[in-house]
Amino acid sequence: IPLNQFAGSHSSGNDIWGYTSPSGREYAIMGLEAGYGFVEITDPTNPVILDTISGPASTWHDIKVIGEYAYGVSEAGAGIQVIDLGDIDSGVVRWVKNKTQSGHSSTHNIVSNPDSGYLYLVGGNIANGGLVAVDTTSPEDPTIVGQWSSFYVHDAQVVSYTEGPYAGREIAFTLGG
């Protein structure tokens, strides 16, 4: 899908994430220069743009999903953009709010661990750009609950171990930049 097909003005896109609704329909969520594009791809040869949620103009918009909520970030601010996907099968994507807290406003990348319900902000304007833990127990009000600020983190993968010596622990693998 060409960028000019999305609502708004987007000369670039930078990231993509997937979501499968409880009904089994599949969606692509694309980071665009001025927000996020939501595309149904259940039939990959016939993608359908559902909606565009605006965000601050930035080269970087990253987004992840936990449950039926998408959480977006950018280097241009707005904190964590919370988006409700609960009615996406009806073509409805609902912007909930931009959540800023504890001085946080901008982030390079966001990481999710659906097993734990935690998000992780990396490359942000707080915690020396390190790994910042965000609890999504209240999905429309994600809350920063901890940080690791030893060095700047560009990207990460966070997993929950279910067996072995790290069983029951959440482990972050990070890449500095």
XYZ file of N, CA and C in Angstrom, residues 5-113:
327
model
N -1.845 6.562 0.492
C -3.187 6.011 0.681
C -3.685 6.162 2.129
N -2.748 6.414 3.056
C -3.117 6.608 4.453
C -3.543 8.053 4.669
N -4.517 8.268 5.557
C -4.960 9.630 5.874
C -3.791 10.426 6.456
N -3.750 11.715 6.146
C -2.658 12.562 6.620
C -1.561 12.633 5.584
N -0.457 13.207 5.985
C 0.683 13.369 5.089
C 1.866 12.579 5.625
N 2.271 11.560 4.872
C 3.352 10.669 5.313
C 4.340 10.477 4.171
N 5.546 10.995 4.335
C 6.565 10.779 3.310
C 7.444 9.582 3.645
N 7.230 8.990 4.838
C 8.024 7.822 5.209
C 7.261 6.952 6.200
N 7.718 5.734 6.301
C 7.236 4.772 7.285
C 8.456 4.057 7.824
N 8.377 3.520 9.040
C 9.602 2.947 9.578
C 9.446 1.619 10.288
N 8.261 1.220 10.664
C 8.142 -0.008 11.439
C 6.787 -0.638 11.180
N 6.682 -1.921 11.490
C 5.411 -2.614 11.315
C 5.280 -3.674 12.394
N 4.061 -3.878 12.844
C 3.774 -4.881 13.858
C 2.475 -5.564 13.476
N 2.255 -6.777 13.952
C 1.052 -7.513 13.610
C 0.126 -7.681 14.797
N -1.140 -7.896 14.494
C -2.146 -8.161 15.516
C -3.159 -9.134 14.943
N -3.504 -10.158 15.716
C -4.570 -11.077 15.351
C -5.689 -10.887 16.364
N -6.868 -10.518 15.888
C -8.008 -10.280 16.784
C -8.507 -11.619 17.331
N -9.316 -11.572 18.396
C -9.869 -12.829 18.942
C -10.633 -13.657 17.912
N -11.179 -13.024 16.870
C -11.904 -13.767 15.830
C -10.966 -14.454 14.840
N -9.663 -14.122 14.914
C -8.687 -14.713 14.002
C -8.330 -13.845 12.818
N -8.963 -12.683 12.679
C -8.616 -11.771 11.578
C -7.270 -11.134 11.868
N -6.517 -10.875 10.800
C -5.148 -10.387 10.947
C -5.007 -8.945 10.479
N -4.147 -8.214 11.195
C -3.947 -6.796 10.923
C -2.456 -6.456 10.974
N -2.078 -5.509 10.144
C -0.740 -4.924 10.193
C -0.895 -3.513 10.755
N 0.010 -3.143 11.637
C 0.033 -1.792 12.195
C 1.357 -1.186 11.775
N 1.276 -0.104 11.030
C 2.477 0.479 10.446
C 2.812 1.814 11.095
N 4.083 1.970 11.469
C 4.563 3.257 11.954
C 4.762 4.179 10.768
N 4.057 5.295 10.770
C 4.128 6.275 9.685
C 4.777 7.549 10.200
N 5.181 8.414 9.307
C 5.832 9.661 9.699
C 4.978 10.489 10.664
N 3.668 10.447 10.523
C 2.789 11.265 11.366
C 1.770 10.419 12.117
N 2.159 9.201 12.529
C 1.268 8.366 13.317
C 1.359 6.899 12.963
N 0.181 6.245 12.910
C 0.118 4.795 12.719
C -1.011 4.451 11.761
N -0.744 3.508 10.863
C -1.756 3.025 9.940
C -2.189 1.621 10.325
N -3.500 1.348 10.259
C -4.065 0.051 10.617
C -4.669 -0.566 9.364
N -4.167 -1.758 8.997
C -4.540 -2.399 7.743
C -4.974 -3.835 8.004
N -6.170 -4.206 7.520
C -6.561 -5.608 7.621
C -5.852 -6.384 6.521
N -5.195 -7.471 6.916
C -4.435 -8.290 5.967
C -4.871 -9.755 6.030
N -6.102 -10.003 6.509
C -6.603 -11.374 6.576
C -6.497 -12.019 5.202
N -6.829 -11.269 4.166
C -6.602 -11.691 2.779
C -5.408 -10.862 2.304
N -4.200 -11.409 2.373
C -3.008 -10.611 2.086
C -2.930 -10.061 0.663
N -3.692 -10.626 -0.258
C -3.682 -10.091 -1.624
C -4.669 -8.937 -1.790
N -5.449 -8.659 -0.733
C -6.428 -7.586 -0.777
C -6.418 -6.809 0.550
N -5.296 -6.129 0.869
C -5.230 -5.389 2.131
C -6.204 -4.213 2.129
N -6.770 -3.921 3.309
C -7.748 -2.845 3.440
C -7.316 -1.912 4.571
N -7.093 -0.645 4.249
C -6.771 0.341 5.281
C -8.027 0.596 6.101
N -7.919 0.446 7.424
C -9.055 0.685 8.313
C -9.042 2.094 8.884
N -7.872 2.538 9.313
C -7.804 3.828 9.991
C -6.352 4.279 10.083
N -6.199 5.560 10.379
C -4.898 6.145 10.671
C -5.057 6.944 11.953
N -4.182 6.690 12.909
C -4.155 7.450 14.166
C -2.974 8.396 14.079
N -3.222 9.674 14.294
C -2.145 10.651 14.151
C -1.237 10.664 15.365
N -0.020 11.088 15.115
C 0.993 11.247 16.156
C 1.914 12.376 15.746
N 2.840 12.744 16.616
C 3.751 13.832 16.282
C 4.654 13.451 15.101
N 4.997 14.420 14.269
C 5.848 14.157 13.105
C 7.221 13.671 13.552
N 7.619 12.501 13.071
C 8.901 11.898 13.452
C 9.273 10.829 12.436
N 10.552 10.645 12.233
C 11.022 9.544 11.393
C 10.687 8.212 12.048
N 10.626 8.202 13.396
C 10.450 6.956 14.137
C 9.109 6.908 14.861
N 8.279 5.952 14.501
C 7.067 5.594 15.235
C 7.084 4.080 15.384
N 7.163 3.614 16.616
C 7.180 2.180 16.877
C 5.928 1.826 17.666
N 5.422 0.616 17.487
C 4.174 0.224 18.142
C 4.212 -1.266 18.477
N 3.628 -1.605 19.618
C 3.501 -3.002 20.035
C 2.097 -3.203 20.596
N 1.702 -4.483 20.730
C 0.358 -4.830 21.191
C 0.458 -5.747 22.398
N -0.391 -5.467 23.394
C -0.621 -6.384 24.511
C -2.129 -6.470 24.677
N -2.645 -7.695 24.617
C -4.095 -7.881 24.692
C -4.761 -7.224 23.501
N -5.770 -6.394 23.756
C -6.482 -5.705 22.684
C -6.122 -4.221 22.635
N -4.906 -3.889 23.067
C -4.438 -2.497 23.037
C -3.089 -2.416 22.346
N -2.953 -1.383 21.538
C -1.678 -1.075 20.903
C -1.083 0.122 21.643
N 0.253 0.119 21.743
C 0.964 1.176 22.440
C 2.056 1.696 21.508
N 1.972 2.974 21.168
C 2.904 3.564 20.230
C 3.777 4.621 20.879
N 4.980 4.768 20.333
C 5.927 5.776 20.809
C 6.609 6.427 19.616
N 7.190 7.593 19.864
C 7.986 8.252 18.828
C 9.069 9.093 19.492
N 10.039 9.472 18.703
C 11.112 10.328 19.202
C 10.679 11.787 19.267
N 9.484 12.104 18.772
C 9.013 13.490 18.757
C 8.101 13.821 19.933
N 7.851 12.861 20.806
C 7.033 13.149 21.977
C 5.720 12.409 21.977
N 4.794 12.850 22.818
C 3.457 12.291 23.041
C 3.463 11.150 24.053
N 4.607 10.809 24.641
C 4.651 9.732 25.625
C 4.298 8.405 24.990
N 3.390 7.669 25.639
C 2.887 6.404 25.094
C 1.499 6.686 24.534
N 1.311 6.435 23.237
C -0.002 6.604 22.633
C -0.760 5.289 22.798
N -1.895 5.340 23.500
C -2.693 4.160 23.807
C -3.839 4.072 22.800
N -3.976 2.895 22.161
C -4.973 2.702 21.101
C -5.737 1.410 21.367
N -7.046 1.507 21.413
C -7.932 0.378 21.691
C -8.266 -0.347 20.385
N -7.957 -1.646 20.344
C -8.235 -2.475 19.165
C -9.430 -3.392 19.389
N -10.177 -3.191 20.466
C -11.263 -4.088 20.842
C -12.373 -4.224 19.819
N -12.538 -3.232 18.947
C -13.603 -3.280 17.941
C -13.032 -3.205 16.522
N -11.774 -3.629 16.373
C -11.098 -3.507 15.075
C -11.785 -4.328 13.990
N -12.415 -5.469 14.360
C -13.099 -6.286 13.345
C -14.266 -5.541 12.706
N -14.777 -4.521 13.384
C -15.845 -3.676 12.827
C -15.273 -2.455 12.129
N -13.947 -2.412 12.007
C -13.292 -1.292 11.344
C -13.044 -0.102 12.265
N -13.214 -0.298 13.572
C -13.050 0.797 14.532
C -11.754 0.623 15.314
N -10.902 1.641 15.218
C -9.676 1.732 16.004
C -9.813 3.015 16.807
N -9.723 2.907 18.146
C -10.005 4.066 18.997
C -8.753 4.550 19.715
N -8.382 5.821 19.420
C -7.308 6.451 20.177
C -7.840 6.720 21.572
N -7.097 6.297 22.609
C -7.516 6.474 24.000
C -6.886 7.731 24.573
N -5.553 7.808 24.531
C -4.854 8.977 25.063
C -3.364 8.875 24.787
N -2.708 10.008 24.991
C -1.250 10.077 25.017
C -0.866 10.140 26.487
N -0.107 9.164 26.968
C 0.242 9.079 28.385
C 1.687 9.512 28.600
N 1.856 10.652 29.243
C 3.181 11.088 29.664
C 3.221 10.987 31.183
N 4.391 10.629 31.719
C 4.531 10.456 33.164
C 5.999 10.438 33.549
N 6.293 10.799 34.767
C 7.654 10.737 35.323
C 8.686 11.398 34.412
N 8.280 12.443 33.692
C 9.184 13.144 32.785
C 9.313 12.503 31.418
N 8.677 11.355 31.205
C 8.776 10.662 29.918
C 7.928 11.352 28.852
N 8.534 11.580 27.689
C 7.780 12.119 26.562
C 8.172 11.453 25.252
N 9.449 11.141 25.045
C 9.880 10.586 23.760
C 10.628 9.266 23.940
N 10.485 8.402 22.932
C 11.090 7.068 22.979
C 11.464 6.632 21.569
N 12.614 5.982 21.442
C 13.029 5.455 20.143
C 12.273 4.179 19.779
N 12.086 3.294 20.761
C 11.527 1.977 20.466
C 10.729 1.489 21.668
N 9.792 0.606 21.415
C 8.998 0.001 22.486
C 9.016 -1.514 22.297
N 9.113 -2.230 23.407
C 9.208 -3.681 23.424
C 8.041 -4.206 24.250
N 7.466 -5.340 23.874
C 6.374 -5.904 24.658
C 6.683 -7.331 25.070
N 6.157 -7.702 26.217
C 6.163 -9.093 26.645
C 4.729 -9.446 27.012
